[in-house]
Short mmCIF file of C-alpha atoms in Angstrom, two decimals:
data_model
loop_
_atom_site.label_atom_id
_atom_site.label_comp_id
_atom_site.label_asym_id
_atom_site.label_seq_id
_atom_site.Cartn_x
_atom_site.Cartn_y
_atom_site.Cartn_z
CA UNK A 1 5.46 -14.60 29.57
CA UNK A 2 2.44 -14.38 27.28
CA UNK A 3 3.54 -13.63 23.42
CA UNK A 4 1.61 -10.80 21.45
CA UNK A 5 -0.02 -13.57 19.45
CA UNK A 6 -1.13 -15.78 21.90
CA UNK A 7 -3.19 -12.96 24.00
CA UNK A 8 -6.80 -13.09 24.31
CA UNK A 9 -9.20 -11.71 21.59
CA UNK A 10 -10.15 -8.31 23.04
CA UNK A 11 -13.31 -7.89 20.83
CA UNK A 12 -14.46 -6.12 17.58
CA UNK A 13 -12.52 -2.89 15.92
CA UNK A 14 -14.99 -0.37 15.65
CA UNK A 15 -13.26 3.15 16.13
CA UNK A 16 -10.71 3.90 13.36
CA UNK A 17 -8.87 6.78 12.74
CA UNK A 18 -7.73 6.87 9.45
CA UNK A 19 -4.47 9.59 8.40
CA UNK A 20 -4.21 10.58 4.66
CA UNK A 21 -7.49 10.27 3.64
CA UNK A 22 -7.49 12.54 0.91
CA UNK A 23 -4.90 10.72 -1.02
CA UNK A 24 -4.99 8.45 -4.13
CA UNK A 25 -4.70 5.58 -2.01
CA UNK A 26 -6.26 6.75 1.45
CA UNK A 27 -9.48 8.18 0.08
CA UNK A 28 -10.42 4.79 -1.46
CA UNK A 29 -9.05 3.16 1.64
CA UNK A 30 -11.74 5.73 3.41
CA UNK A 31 -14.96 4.87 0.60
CA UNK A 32 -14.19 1.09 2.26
CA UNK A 33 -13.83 1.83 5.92
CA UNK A 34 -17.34 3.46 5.24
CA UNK A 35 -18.68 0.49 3.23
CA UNK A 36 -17.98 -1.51 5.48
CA UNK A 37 -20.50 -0.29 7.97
CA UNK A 38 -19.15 -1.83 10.94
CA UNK A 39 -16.67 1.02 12.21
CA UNK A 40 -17.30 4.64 13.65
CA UNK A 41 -14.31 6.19 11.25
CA UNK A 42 -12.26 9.58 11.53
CA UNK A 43 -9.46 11.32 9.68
CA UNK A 44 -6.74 12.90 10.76
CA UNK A 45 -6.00 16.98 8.74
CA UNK A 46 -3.06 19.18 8.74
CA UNK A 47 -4.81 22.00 10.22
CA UNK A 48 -3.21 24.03 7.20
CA UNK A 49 -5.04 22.02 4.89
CA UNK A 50 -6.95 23.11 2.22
CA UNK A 51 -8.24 19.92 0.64
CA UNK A 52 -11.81 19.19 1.07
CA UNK A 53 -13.46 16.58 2.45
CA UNK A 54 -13.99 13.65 0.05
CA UNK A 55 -17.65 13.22 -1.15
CA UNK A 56 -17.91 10.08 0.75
CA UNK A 57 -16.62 11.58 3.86
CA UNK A 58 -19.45 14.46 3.84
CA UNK A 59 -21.95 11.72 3.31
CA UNK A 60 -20.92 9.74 5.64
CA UNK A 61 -20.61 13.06 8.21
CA UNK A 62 -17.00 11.39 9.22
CA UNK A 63 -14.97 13.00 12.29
CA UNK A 64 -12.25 15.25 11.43
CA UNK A 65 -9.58 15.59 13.62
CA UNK A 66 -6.85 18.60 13.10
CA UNK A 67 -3.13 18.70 14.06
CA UNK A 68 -0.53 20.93 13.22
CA UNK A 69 1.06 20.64 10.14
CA UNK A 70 4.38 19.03 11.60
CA UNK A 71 2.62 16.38 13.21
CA UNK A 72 3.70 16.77 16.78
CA UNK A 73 3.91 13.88 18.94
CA UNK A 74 1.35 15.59 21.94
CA UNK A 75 -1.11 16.16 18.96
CA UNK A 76 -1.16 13.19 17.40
CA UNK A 77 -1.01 11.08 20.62
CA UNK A 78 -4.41 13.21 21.83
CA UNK A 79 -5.29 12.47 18.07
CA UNK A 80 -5.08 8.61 18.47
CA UNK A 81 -6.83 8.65 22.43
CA UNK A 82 -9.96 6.62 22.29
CA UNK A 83 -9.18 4.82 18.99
CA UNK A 84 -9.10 1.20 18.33
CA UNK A 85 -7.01 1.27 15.30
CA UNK A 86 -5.37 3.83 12.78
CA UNK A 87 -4.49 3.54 9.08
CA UNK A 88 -1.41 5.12 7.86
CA UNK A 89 -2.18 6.64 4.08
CA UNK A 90 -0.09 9.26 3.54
CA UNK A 91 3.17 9.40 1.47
CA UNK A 92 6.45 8.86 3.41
CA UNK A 93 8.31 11.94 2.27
CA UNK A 94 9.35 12.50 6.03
CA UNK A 95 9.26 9.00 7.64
CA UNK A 96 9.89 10.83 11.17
CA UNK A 97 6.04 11.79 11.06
CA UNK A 98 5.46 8.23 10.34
CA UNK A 99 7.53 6.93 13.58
CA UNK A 100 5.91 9.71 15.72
CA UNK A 101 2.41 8.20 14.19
CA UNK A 102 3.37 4.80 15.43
CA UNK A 103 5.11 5.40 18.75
CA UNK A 104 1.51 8.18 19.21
CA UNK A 105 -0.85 5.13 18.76
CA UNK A 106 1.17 2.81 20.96
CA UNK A 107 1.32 5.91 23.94
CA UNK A 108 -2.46 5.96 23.15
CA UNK A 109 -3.21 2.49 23.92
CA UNK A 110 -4.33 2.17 19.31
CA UNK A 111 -5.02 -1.83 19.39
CA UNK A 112 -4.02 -2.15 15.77
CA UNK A 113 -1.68 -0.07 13.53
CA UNK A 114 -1.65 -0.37 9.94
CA UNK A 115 1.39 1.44 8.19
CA UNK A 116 1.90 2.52 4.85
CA UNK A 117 3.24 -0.47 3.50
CA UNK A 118 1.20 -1.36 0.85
CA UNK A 119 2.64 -0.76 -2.50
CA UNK A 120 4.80 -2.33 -5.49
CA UNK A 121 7.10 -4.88 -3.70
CA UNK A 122 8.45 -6.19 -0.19
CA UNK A 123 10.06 -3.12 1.33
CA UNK A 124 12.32 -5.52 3.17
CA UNK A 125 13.28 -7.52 0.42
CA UNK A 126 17.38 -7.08 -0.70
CA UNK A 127 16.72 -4.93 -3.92
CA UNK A 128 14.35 -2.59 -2.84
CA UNK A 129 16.42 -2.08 0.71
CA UNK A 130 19.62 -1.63 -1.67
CA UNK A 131 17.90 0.77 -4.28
CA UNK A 132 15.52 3.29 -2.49
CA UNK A 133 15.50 5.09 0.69
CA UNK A 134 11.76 4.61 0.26
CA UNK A 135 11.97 1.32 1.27
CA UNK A 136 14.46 1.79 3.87
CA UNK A 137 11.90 4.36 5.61
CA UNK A 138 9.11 1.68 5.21
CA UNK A 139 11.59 -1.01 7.22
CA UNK A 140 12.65 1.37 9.77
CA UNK A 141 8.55 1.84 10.44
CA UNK A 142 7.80 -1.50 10.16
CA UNK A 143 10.61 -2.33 12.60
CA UNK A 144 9.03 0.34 14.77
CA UNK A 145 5.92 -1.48 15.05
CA UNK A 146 7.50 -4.93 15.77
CA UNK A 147 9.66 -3.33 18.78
CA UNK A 148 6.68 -1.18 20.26
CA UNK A 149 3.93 -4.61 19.61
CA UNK A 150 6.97 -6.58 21.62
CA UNK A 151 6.98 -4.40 24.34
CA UNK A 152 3.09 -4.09 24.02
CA UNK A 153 3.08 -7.91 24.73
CA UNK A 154 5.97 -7.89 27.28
CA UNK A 155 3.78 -4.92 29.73
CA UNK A 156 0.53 -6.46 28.93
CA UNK A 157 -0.33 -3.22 26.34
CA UNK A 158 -3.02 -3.34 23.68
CA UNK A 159 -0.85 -2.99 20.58
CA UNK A 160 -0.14 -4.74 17.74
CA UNK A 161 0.23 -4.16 13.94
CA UNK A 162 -0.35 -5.63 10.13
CA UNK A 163 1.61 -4.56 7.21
CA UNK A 164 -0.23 -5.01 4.08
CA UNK A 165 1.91 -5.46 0.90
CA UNK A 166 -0.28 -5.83 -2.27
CA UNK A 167 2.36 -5.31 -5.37
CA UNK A 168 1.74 -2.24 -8.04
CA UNK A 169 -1.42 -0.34 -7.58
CA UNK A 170 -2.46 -2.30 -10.98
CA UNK A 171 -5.68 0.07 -12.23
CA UNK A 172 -4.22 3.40 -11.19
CA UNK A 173 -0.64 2.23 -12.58
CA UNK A 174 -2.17 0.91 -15.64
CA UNK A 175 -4.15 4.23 -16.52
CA UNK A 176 -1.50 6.69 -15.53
CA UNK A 177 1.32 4.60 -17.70
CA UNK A 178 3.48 3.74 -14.75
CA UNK A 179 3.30 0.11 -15.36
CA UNK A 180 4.87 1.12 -18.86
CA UNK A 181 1.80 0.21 -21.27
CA UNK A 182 0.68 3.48 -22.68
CA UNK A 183 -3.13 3.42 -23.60
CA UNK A 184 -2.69 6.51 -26.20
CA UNK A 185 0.25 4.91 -28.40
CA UNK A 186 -0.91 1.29 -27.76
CA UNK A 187 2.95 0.76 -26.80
CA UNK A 188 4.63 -1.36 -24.07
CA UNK A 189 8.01 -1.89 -22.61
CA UNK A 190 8.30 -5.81 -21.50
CA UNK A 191 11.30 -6.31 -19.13
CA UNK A 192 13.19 -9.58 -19.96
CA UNK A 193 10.95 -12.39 -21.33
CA UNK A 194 7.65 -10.76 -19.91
CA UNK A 195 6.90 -13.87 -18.37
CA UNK A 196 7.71 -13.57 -14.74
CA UNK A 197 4.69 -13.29 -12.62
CA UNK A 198 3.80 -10.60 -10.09
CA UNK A 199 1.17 -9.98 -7.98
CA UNK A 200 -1.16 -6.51 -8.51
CA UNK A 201 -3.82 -5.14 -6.68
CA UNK A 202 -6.27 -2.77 -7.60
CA UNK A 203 -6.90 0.11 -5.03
CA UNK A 204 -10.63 -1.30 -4.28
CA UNK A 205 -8.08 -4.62 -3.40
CA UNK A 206 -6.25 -2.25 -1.05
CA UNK A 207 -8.98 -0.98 1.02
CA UNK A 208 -10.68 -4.18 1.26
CA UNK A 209 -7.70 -5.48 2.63
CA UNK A 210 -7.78 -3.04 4.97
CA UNK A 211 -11.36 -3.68 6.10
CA UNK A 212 -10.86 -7.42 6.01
CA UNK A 213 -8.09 -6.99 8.35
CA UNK A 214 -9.28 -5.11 10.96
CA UNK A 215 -12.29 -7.49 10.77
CA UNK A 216 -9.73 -10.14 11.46
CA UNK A 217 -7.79 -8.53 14.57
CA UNK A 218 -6.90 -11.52 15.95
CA UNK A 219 -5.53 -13.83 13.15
CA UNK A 220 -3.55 -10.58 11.66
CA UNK A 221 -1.58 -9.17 14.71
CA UNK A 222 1.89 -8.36 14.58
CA UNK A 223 2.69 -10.16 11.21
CA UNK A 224 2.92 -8.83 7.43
CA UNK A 225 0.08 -10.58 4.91
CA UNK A 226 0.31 -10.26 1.12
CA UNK A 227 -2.32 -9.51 -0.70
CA UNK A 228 -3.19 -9.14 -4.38
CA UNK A 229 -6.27 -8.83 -7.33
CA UNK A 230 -4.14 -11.21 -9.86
CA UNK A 231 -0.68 -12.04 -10.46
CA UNK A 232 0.12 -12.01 -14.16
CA UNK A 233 2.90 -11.70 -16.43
CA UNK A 234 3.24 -8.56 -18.73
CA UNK A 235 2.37 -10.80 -21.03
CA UNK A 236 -1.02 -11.82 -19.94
CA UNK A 237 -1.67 -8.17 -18.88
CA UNK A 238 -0.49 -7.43 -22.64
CA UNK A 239 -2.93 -9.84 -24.23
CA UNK A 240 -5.77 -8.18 -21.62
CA UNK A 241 -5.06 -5.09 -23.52
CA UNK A 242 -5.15 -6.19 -26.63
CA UNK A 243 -8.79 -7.89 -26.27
CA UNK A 244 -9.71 -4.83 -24.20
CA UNK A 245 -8.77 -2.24 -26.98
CA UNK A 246 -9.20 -4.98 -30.08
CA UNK A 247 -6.09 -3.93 -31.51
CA UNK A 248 -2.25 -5.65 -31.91
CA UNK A 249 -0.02 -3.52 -29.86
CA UNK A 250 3.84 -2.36 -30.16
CA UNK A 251 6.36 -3.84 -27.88
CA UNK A 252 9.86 -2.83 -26.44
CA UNK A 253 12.11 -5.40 -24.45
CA UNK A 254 14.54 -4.25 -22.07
CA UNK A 255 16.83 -5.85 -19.29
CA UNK A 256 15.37 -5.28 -16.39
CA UNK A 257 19.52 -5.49 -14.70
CA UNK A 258 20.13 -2.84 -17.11
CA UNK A 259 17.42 -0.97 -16.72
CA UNK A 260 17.86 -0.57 -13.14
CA UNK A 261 21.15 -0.01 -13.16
CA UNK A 262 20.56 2.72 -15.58
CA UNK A 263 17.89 4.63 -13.40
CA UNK A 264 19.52 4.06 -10.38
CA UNK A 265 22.60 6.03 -11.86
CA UNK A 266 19.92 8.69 -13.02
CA UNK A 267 18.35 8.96 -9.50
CA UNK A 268 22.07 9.22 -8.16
CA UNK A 269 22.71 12.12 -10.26
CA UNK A 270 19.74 14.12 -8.54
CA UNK A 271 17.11 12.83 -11.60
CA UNK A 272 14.07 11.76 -8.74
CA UNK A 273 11.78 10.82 -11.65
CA UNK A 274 13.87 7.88 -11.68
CA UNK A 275 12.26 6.53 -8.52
CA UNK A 276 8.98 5.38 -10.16
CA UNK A 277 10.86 3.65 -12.62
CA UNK A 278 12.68 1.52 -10.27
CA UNK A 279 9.73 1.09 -8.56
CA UNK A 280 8.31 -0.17 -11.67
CA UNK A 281 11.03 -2.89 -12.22
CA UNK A 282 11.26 -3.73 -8.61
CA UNK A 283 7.25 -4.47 -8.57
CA UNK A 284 7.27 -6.21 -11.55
CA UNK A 285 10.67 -9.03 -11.18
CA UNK A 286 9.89 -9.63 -7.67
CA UNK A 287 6.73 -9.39 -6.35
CA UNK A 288 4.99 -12.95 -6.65
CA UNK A 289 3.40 -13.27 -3.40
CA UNK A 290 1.65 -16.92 -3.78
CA UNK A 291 4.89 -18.51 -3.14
CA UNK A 292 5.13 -16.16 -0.12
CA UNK A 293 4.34 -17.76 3.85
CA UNK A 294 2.59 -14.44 4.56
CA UNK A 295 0.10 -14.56 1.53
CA UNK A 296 -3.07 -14.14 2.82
CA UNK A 297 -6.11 -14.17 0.43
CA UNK A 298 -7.71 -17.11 2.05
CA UNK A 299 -6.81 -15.92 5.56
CA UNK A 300 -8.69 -12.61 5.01
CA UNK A 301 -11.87 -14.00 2.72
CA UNK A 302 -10.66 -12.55 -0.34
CA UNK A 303 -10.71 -13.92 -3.98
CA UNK A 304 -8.61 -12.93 -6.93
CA UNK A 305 -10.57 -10.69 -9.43
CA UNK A 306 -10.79 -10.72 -12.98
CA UNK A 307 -7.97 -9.72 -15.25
CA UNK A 308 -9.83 -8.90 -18.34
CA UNK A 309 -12.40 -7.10 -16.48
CA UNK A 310 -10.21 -4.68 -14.36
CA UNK A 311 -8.33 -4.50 -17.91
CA UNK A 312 -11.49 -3.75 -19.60
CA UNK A 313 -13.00 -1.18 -17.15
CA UNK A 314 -9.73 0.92 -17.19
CA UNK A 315 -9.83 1.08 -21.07
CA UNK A 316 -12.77 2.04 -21.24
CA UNK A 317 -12.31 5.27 -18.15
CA UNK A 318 -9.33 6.50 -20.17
CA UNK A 319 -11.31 6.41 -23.54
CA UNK A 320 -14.27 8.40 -21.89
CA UNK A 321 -11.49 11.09 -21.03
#
């Protein structure tokens, strides 16, 4: 019996249907797919939505494809006919839709899915499985996708999947203060020693991996790859900031144990702003992915950027605000 990842190549992706595309993430994730110029792209809408199409998306005159608002598994299946791969970019506030996403594309006959995986740390790791039903719903998709790609390569089906994982989205989690270094006050909270290393990716990092994988059909099926722009310290990010803005800045140290435990007990108590701040501590104590077996920057062509300049470009954004 053949496995899924020793199948012959079945040729290029070219017809990609991405869901979410509106979104912080999925909209950049869409400017890429565009980019690229190599695929015939399309977005899945609520057909109660009122967002707009993207700039790009007009210019690009990209396929829009509407479903009803629940996401019904008919719909989306119908959605996903004819495709050779689909993004997932929309938040997982209701995983269900997510597993009826996955289990549509395999029905379909999708040749790659590619969940919504991507940010702040391993969503199968201990501590993020322990902490947040987030990550619990991104492990019961990405378990999804490893059952339906097994049976895919069991009955001779065209499916198969790639989770991307790239760390903290670093430039929109730098600007918006969720990495905890405030741009207004010049003020930053360093957990423990600020020296542990963890990789970041910028959402321009994000959507090229996405291109670069789909490129790569073959060499990415039915495995996880870790991605990233840099992997600093808070220390080195720090010091980025303080050549960026030429200024000293104010630091606070806190235990990241204590920390945790402190919003966890929060989020317990019904507080849900507390999830982004364990998301923040879980992205930033255990998210090195060079010492990981699925890191994958030479694998998909990519090269790690510049610290001082994505550092530099976001200062100066929030000081033309």
């Amino acid at each position: 019996m053949a496995s899924s990842s020793d199948r012959a190549p079945s040729g290029p992706i070219t017809k990609v249907l991405l869901v979410g595309a509106n979104g912080t993430v999925g909209s950049v994730i869409l400017e890429g797919l565009v980019q690229a110029r190599c695929f015939d792209v399309s977005v899945l809408r609520r057909s109660t939505s009122t967002s707009r199409p993207t700039a790009v998306a007009e210019a690009a005159a990209v396929r829009t494809v509407a479903v009803s608002p629940d996401l019904p598994l008919d719909e989306l299946t119908a959605a996903c006919e004819g495709q050779d791969a689909v993004v997932a970019a929309f938040p997982l506030t209701d995983v269900s839709q997510h597993l009826r996403l996955v289990e549509a594309a395999f029905r379909a006959g999708v040749r790659r899915f590619i969940p919504a995986d991507y940010g702040s740390c391993d969503a199968a790791s201990p501590q993020p499985q322990h902490h947040l039903k987030l990550y619990r719903d991104k492990t019961l998709v990405r378990d999804k996708c490893e059952t339906l790609g097994e049976h895919a390569a069991r009955d001779g089906r065209p499916f198969t999947w790639t989770s991307i994982v790239c760390g903290h989205f670093f430039d929109y989690g730098l600007e918006g203060g969720l990495l905890h270094f405030d741009l207004d006050t010049r003020k930053a909270q360093i957990l423990d020693g600020g020296d542990i290393k963890a990789s970041a990716s910028t959402l321009r990092r994000v959507a090229e991996s996405v291109v670069a994988v789909l490129q790569r059909p073959d060499a990415t099926r039915n495995r996880a790859v870790y991605v990233q722009s840099f992997c600093p310290t808070q220390l080195e990010v720090l010091a980025a900031l303080e050549r960026a803005t030429g200024a000293p800045w104010h630091t606070q140290r806190l235990d990241s144990n204590a920390y945790l435990e402190r919003q966890s007990q929060l989020l317990a108590e019904g507080d849900h702003a507390a999830t982004e701040e364990i998301v923040f501590v879980l992205g930033t104590v255990d998210a090195d992915w060079t010492t990981r077996d699925g890191f994958a920057m030479d694998l998909l062509g990519l090269k790690d950027e510049s610290l001082d300049d994505v550092v530099a470009a976001v200062v100066a954004k929030h000081k033309a605000k």
